[in-house]
Tab-separated table of C-alpha atoms and ligand atoms in Angstrom:
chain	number	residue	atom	x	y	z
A	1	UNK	CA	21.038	17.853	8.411
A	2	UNK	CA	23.325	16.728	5.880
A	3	UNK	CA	22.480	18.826	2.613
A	4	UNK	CA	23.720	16.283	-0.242
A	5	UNK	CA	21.129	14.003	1.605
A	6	UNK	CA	18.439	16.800	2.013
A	7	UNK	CA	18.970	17.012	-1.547
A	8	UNK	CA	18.919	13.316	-2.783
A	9	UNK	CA	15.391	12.021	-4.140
A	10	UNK	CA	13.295	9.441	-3.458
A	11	UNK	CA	11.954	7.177	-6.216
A	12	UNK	CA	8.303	7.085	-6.336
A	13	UNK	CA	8.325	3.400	-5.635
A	14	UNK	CA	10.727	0.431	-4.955
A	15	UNK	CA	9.601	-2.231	-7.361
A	16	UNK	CA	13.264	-2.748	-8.640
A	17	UNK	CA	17.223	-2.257	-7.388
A	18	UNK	CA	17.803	0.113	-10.728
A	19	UNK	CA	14.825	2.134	-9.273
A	20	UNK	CA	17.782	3.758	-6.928
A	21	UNK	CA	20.568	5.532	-8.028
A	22	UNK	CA	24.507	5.014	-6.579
A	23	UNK	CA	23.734	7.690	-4.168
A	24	UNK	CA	20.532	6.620	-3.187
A	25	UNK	CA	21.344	3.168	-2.928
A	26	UNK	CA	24.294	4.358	-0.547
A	27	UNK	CA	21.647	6.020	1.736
A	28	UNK	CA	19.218	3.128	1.985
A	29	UNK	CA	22.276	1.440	3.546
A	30	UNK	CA	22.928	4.356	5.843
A	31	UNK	CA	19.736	4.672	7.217
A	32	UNK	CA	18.949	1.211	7.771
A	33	UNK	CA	22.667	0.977	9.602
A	34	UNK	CA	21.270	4.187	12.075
A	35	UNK	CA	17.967	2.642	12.234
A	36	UNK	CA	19.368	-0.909	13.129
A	37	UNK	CA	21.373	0.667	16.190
A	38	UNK	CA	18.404	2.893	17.438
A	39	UNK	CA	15.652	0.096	17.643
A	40	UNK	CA	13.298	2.269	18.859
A	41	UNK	CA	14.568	6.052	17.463
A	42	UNK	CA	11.728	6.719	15.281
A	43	UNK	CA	8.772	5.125	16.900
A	44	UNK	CA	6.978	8.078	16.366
A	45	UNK	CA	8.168	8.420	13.395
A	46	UNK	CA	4.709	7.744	11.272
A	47	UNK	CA	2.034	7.715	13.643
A	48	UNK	CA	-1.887	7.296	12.733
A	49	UNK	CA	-0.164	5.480	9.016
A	50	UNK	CA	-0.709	2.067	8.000
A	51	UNK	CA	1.635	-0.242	5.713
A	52	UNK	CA	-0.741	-2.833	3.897
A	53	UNK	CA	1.261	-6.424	3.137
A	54	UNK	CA	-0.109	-8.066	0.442
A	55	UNK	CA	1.477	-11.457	-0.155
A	56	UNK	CA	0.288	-13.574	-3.193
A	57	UNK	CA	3.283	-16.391	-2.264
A	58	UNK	CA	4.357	-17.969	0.981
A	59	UNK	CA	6.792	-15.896	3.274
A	60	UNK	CA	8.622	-15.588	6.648
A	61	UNK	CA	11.513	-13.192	6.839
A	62	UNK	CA	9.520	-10.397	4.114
A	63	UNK	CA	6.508	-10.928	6.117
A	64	UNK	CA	7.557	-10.594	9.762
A	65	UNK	CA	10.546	-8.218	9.202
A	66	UNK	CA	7.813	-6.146	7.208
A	67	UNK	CA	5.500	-5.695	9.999
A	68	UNK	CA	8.228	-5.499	12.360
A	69	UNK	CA	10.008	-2.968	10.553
A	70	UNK	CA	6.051	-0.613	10.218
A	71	UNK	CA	5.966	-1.522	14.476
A	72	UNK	CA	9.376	0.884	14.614
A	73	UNK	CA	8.027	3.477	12.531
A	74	UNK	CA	4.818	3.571	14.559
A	75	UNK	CA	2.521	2.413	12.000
A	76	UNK	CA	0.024	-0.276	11.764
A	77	UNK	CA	0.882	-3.516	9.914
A	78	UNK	CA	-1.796	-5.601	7.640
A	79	UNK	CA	-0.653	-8.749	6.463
A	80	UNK	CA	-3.571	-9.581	3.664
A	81	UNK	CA	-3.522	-12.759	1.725
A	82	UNK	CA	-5.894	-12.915	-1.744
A	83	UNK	CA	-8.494	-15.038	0.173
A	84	UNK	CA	-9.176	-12.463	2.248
A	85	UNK	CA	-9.534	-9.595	-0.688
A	86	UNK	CA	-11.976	-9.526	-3.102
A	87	UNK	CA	-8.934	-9.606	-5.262
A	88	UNK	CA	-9.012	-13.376	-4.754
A	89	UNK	CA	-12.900	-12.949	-6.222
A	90	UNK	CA	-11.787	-11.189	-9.770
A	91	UNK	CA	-11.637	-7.376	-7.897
A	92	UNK	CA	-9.154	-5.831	-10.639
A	93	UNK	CA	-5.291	-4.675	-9.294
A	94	UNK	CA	-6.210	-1.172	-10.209
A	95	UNK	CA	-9.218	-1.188	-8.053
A	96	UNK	CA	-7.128	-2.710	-5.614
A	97	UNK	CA	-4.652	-0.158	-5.607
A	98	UNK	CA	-7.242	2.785	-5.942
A	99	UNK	CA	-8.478	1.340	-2.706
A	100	UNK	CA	-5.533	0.674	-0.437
A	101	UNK	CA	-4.254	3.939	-1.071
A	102	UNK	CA	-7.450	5.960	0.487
A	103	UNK	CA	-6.465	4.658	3.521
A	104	UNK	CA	-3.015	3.049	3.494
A	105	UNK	CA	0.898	5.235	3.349
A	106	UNK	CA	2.332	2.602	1.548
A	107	UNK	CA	1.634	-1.054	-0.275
A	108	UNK	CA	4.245	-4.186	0.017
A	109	UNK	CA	3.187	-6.665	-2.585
A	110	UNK	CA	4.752	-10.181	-3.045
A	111	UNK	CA	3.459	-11.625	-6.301
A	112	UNK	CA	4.206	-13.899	-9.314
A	113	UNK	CA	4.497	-11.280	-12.136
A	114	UNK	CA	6.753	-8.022	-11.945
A	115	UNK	CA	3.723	-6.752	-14.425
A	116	UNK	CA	1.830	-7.080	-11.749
A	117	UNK	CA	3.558	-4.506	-9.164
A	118	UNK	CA	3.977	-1.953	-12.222
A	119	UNK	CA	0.323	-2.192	-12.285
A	120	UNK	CA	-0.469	-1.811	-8.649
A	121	UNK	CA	2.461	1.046	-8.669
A	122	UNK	CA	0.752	2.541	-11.842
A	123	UNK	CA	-2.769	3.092	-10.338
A	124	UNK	CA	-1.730	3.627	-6.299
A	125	UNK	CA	-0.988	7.289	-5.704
A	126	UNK	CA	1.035	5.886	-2.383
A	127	UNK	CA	4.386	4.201	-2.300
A	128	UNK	CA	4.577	0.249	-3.727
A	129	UNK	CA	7.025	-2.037	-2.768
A	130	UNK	CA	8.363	-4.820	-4.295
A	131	UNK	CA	8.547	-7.611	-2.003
A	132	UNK	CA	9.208	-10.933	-4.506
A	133	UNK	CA	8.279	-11.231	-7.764
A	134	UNK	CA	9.528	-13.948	-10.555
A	135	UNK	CA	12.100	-11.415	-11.588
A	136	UNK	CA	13.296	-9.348	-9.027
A	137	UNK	CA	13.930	-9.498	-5.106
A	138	UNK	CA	14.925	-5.900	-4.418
A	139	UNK	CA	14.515	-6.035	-0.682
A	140	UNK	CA	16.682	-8.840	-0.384
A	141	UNK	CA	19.582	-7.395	-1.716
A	142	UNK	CA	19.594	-4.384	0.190
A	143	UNK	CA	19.650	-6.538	3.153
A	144	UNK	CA	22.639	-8.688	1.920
A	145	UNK	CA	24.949	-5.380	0.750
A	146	UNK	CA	24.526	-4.270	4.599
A	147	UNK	CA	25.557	-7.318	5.228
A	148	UNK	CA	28.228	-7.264	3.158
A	149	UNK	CA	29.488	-3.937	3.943
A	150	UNK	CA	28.972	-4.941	7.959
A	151	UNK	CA	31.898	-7.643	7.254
A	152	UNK	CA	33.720	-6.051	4.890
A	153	UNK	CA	33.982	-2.868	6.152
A	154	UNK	CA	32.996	-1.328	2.781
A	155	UNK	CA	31.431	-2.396	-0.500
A	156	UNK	CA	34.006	-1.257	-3.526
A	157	UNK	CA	35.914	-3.632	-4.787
A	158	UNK	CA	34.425	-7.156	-3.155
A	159	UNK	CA	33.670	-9.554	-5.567
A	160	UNK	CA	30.119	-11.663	-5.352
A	161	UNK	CA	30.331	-15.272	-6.739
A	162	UNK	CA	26.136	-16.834	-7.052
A	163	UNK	CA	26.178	-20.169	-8.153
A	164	UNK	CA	23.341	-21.850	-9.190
A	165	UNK	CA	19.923	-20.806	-10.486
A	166	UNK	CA	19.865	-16.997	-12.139
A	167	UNK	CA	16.420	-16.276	-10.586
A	168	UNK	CA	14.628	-13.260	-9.094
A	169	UNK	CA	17.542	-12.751	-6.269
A	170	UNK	CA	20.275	-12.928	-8.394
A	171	UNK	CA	19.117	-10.539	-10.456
A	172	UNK	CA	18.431	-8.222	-7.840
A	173	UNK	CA	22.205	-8.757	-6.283
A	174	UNK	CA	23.626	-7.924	-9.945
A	175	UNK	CA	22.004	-4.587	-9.774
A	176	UNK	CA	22.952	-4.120	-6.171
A	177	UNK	CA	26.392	-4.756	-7.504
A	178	UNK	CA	26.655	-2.827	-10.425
A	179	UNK	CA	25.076	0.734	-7.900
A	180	UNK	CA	27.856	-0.238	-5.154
A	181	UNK	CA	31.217	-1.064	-7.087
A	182	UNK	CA	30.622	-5.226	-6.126
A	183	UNK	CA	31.479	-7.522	-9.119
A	184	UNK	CA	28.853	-10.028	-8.962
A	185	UNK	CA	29.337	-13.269	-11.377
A	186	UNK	CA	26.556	-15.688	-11.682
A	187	UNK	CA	27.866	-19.691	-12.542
A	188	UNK	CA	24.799	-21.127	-14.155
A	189	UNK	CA	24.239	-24.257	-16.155
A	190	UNK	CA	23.023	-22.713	-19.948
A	191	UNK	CA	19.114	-23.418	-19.484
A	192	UNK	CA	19.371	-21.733	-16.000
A	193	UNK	CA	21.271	-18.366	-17.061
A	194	UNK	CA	18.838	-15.510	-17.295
A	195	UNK	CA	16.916	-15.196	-21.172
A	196	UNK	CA	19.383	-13.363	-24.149
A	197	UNK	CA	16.512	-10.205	-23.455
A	198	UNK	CA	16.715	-9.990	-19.718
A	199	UNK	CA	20.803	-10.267	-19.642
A	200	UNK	CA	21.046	-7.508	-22.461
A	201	UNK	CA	19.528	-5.664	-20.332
A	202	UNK	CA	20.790	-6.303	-16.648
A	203	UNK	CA	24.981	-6.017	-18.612
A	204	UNK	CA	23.713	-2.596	-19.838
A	205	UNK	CA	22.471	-1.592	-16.441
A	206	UNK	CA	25.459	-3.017	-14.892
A	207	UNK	CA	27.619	-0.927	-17.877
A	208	UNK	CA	25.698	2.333	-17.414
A	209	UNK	CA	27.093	2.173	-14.150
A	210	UNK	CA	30.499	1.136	-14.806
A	211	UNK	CA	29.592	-1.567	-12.919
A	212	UNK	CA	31.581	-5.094	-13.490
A	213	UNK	CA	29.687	-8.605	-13.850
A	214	UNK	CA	29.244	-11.828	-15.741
A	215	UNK	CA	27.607	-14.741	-16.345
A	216	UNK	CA	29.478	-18.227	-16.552
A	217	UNK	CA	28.878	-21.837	-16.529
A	218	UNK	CA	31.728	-22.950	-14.548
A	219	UNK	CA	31.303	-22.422	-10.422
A	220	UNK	CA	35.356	-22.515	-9.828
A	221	UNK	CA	35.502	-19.393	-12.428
A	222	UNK	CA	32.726	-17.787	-10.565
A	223	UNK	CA	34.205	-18.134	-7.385
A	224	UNK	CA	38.075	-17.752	-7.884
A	225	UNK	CA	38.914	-14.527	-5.777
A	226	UNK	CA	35.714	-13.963	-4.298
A	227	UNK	CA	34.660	-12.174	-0.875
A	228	UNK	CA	31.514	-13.994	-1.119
A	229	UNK	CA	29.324	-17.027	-2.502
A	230	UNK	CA	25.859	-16.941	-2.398
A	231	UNK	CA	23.397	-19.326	-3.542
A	232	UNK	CA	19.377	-19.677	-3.628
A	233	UNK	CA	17.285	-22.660	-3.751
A	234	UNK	CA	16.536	-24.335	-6.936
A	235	UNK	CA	13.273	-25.014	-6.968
A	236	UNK	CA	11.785	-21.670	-6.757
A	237	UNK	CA	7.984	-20.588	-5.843
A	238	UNK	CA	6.022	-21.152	-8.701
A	239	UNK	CA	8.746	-23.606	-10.522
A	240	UNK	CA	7.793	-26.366	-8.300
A	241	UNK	CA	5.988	-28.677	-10.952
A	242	UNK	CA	9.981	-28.922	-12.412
A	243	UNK	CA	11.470	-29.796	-9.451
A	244	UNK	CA	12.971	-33.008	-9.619
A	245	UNK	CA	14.001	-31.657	-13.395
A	246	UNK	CA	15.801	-28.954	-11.891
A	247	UNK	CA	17.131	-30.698	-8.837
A	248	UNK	CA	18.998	-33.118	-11.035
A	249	UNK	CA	20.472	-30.521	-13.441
A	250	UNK	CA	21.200	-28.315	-10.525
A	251	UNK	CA	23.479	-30.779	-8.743
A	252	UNK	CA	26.727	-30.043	-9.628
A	253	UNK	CA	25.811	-26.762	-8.938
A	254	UNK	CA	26.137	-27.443	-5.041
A	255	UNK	CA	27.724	-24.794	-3.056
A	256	UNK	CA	30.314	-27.587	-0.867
A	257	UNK	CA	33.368	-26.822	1.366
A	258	UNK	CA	35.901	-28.132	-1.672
A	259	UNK	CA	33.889	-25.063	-3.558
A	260	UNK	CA	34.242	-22.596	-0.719
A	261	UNK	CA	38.020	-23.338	-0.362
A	262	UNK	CA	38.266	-21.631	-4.191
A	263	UNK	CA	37.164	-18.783	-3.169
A	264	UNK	CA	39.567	-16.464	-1.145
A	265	UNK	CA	40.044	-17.544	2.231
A	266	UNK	CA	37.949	-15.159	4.467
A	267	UNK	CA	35.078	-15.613	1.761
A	268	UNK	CA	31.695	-15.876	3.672
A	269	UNK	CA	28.544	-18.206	2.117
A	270	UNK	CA	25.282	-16.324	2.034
A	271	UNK	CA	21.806	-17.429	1.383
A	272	UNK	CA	18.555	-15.396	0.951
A	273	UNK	CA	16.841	-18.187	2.622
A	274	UNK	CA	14.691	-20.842	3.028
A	275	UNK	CA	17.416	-23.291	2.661
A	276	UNK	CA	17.511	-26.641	1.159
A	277	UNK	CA	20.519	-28.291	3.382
A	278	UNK	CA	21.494	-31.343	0.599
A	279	UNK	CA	20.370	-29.312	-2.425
A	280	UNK	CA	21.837	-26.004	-3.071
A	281	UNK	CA	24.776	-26.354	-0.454
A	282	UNK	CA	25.621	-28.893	2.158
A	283	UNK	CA	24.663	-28.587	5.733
A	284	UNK	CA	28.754	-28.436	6.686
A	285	UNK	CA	28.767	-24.707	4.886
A	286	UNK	CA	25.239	-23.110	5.371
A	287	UNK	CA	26.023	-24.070	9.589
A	288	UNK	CA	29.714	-23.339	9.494
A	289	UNK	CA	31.912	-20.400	10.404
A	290	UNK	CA	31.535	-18.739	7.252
A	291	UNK	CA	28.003	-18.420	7.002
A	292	UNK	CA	26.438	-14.897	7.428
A	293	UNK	CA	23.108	-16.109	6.840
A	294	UNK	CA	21.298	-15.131	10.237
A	295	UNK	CA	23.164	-11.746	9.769
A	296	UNK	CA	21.421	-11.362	6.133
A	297	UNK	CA	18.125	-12.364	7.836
A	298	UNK	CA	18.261	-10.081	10.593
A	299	UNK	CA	18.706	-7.407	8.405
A	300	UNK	CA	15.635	-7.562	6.916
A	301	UNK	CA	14.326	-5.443	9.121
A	302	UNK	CA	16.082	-2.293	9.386
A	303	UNK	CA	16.277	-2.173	5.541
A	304	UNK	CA	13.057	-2.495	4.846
A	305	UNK	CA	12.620	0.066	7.722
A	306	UNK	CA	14.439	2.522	5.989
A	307	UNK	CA	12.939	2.037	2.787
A	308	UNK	CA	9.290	2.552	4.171
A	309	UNK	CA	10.284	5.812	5.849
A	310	UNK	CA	12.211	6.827	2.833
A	311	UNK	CA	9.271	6.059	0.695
A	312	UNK	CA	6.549	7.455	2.734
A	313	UNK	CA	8.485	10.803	3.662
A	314	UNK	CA	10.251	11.384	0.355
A	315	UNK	CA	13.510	11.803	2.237
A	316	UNK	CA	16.546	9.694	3.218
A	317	UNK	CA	17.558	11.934	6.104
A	318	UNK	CA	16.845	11.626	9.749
A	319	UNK	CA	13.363	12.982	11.289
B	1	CP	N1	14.346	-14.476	1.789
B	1	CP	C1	13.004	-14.310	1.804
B	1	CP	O1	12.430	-13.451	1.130
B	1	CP	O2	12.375	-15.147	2.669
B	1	CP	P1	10.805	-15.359	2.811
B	1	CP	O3	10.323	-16.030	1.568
B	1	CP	O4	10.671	-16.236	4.037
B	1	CP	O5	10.143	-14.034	3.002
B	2	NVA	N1	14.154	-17.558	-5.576
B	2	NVA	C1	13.346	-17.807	-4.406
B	2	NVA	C2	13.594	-16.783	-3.357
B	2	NVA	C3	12.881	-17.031	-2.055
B	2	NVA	C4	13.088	-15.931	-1.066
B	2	NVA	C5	11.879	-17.849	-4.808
B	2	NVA	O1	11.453	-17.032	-5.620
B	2	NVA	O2	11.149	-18.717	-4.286
């Protein structure tokens, strides 16, 4: 066993990126690369344990790649939704968590409020994963920096352009960024940029870690000598009673082929997904050759595989 790894800790929970370190950031990566090549290495892995899936919002990719992802580790997956909990009926989060945890190795909760998963965290003696919130998508972005590094070759250095609205998943890819030596810049219209609190503090994270990043208005800045654009859709869940609000002010925003020819030339377009094809970018770039986004999808799974295991085990090594 590798002894700097046998030696690394595991954070309690995952409910944000910052909750790794450089290091253990690095290893999430590692083991979801070994796990993704060895589909069915560590099926007995966690036998007799169950991963409850608690999802407050709509999902495909964090649901299914969730329950996939406990099927390779040997454990038993429970997708709950609040109308089947008495959560749904006024049954408090602590009692919640109290609860899952007598009989559960780990909880995956996808929610509106990041106070929320603190709670659960705060009052579950198992493992609690973030799996959405309003403010962060941590899960995502461990999926897109394998991705990255799977067509890069390596993550120091490349440059991240996100264009549009600064929302849970850019957030989460800043932080990514700032633990894996990836410049991210965000191109936002003013009203759309993160609030003066919640950038103070994401620029300090990213400067603790000697990290580089910044927040613009203009996409061509963002973009200029980047290995990669990403965008999100603009109408996130929750935000939907300001759609057509946000679909208007979003518009020049557009991720387009005369944007992606600004950035450098082997620059790919990613996309957490669900995509708006007409909205955030045009169909011509989200199905064209530069588009990793089925690659980002796919791996889903074998980070959030790793991350369970890590979680559950308290270790980042191999079994
Ligand atoms: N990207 C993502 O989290 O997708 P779902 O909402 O389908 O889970
Ligand atoms: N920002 C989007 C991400 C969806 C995966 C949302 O919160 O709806």
């Amino acid at each position: 066993m590798n002894l700097e790894l046998s030696t690394l800790t595991v954070p309690p929970d995952f409910l944000t990126v910052g909750d790794l370190g450089e290091a253990q950031f690095a290893a999430a990566l590692d083991l979801a690369e070994a796990m993704k090549h060895a589909p069915a290495g560590w099926l007995d892995a966690l036998p007799a344990e169950t991963l409850a899936c608690f999802f407050e919002k709509p999902s495909t990719r964090t649901r299914v790649s969730f329950a996939a992802a406990a099927h390779r580790l040997g454990m038993l997956p429970l997708v709950l939704r609040p109308d089947e909990l008495q959560l749904g009926r006024g049954e408090t989060v602590a009692d919640t968590a109290r609860t899952l945890a007598g009989f559960c190795a780990a909880i995956v909760i996808r929610t509106f409020a990041q106070a929320t998963v603190e709670e659960l965290a705060a009052h579950s003696n198992v493992p609690v994963i973030n799996a959405l919130t309003d403010d962060h998508h941590p899960c995502q972005a461990l999926a897109d920096f394998l991705t990255l590094r799977e067509v890069f070759g390596h993550l120091e250095g490349l440059k991240l352009a996100y264009i549009g609205d600064s929302d849970n998943v850019a957030r989460s890819l800043m932080e990514a960024g700032a633990l894996s030596g990836v410049e991210v810049v965000v191109a936002s219209p003013p009203a759309y940029q993160a609030e003066a609190a919640a950038r103070r503090e994401l620029l300090d994270f990213v400067a603790r870690h000697h990290g580089h990043a910044g927040v613009v208005e203009d996409p061509h800045e963002a973009v200029a000598g980047a290995h990669a654009v990403y965008t999100d859709v603009w109408v996130s869940m929750g935000a939907e009673a300001d759609a057509e609000r946000r679909r208007r002010e979003l518009a020049p925003y557009q991720v387009t082929a005369g944007l992606m020819a600004a950035a450098r030339p082997d620059a790919v377009f990613m996309h957490c997904l669900p995509a708006h094809r007409g909205e955030e970018m045009t169909a011509e770039v989200i199905d064209g050759p530069a588009s990793v986004v089925w690659q980002q999808a796919a791996n889903r799974l074998p980070t959030e595989q790793a991350i369970v295991h890590a979680l559950i085990t308290g270790g980042w090594s191999r079994p």
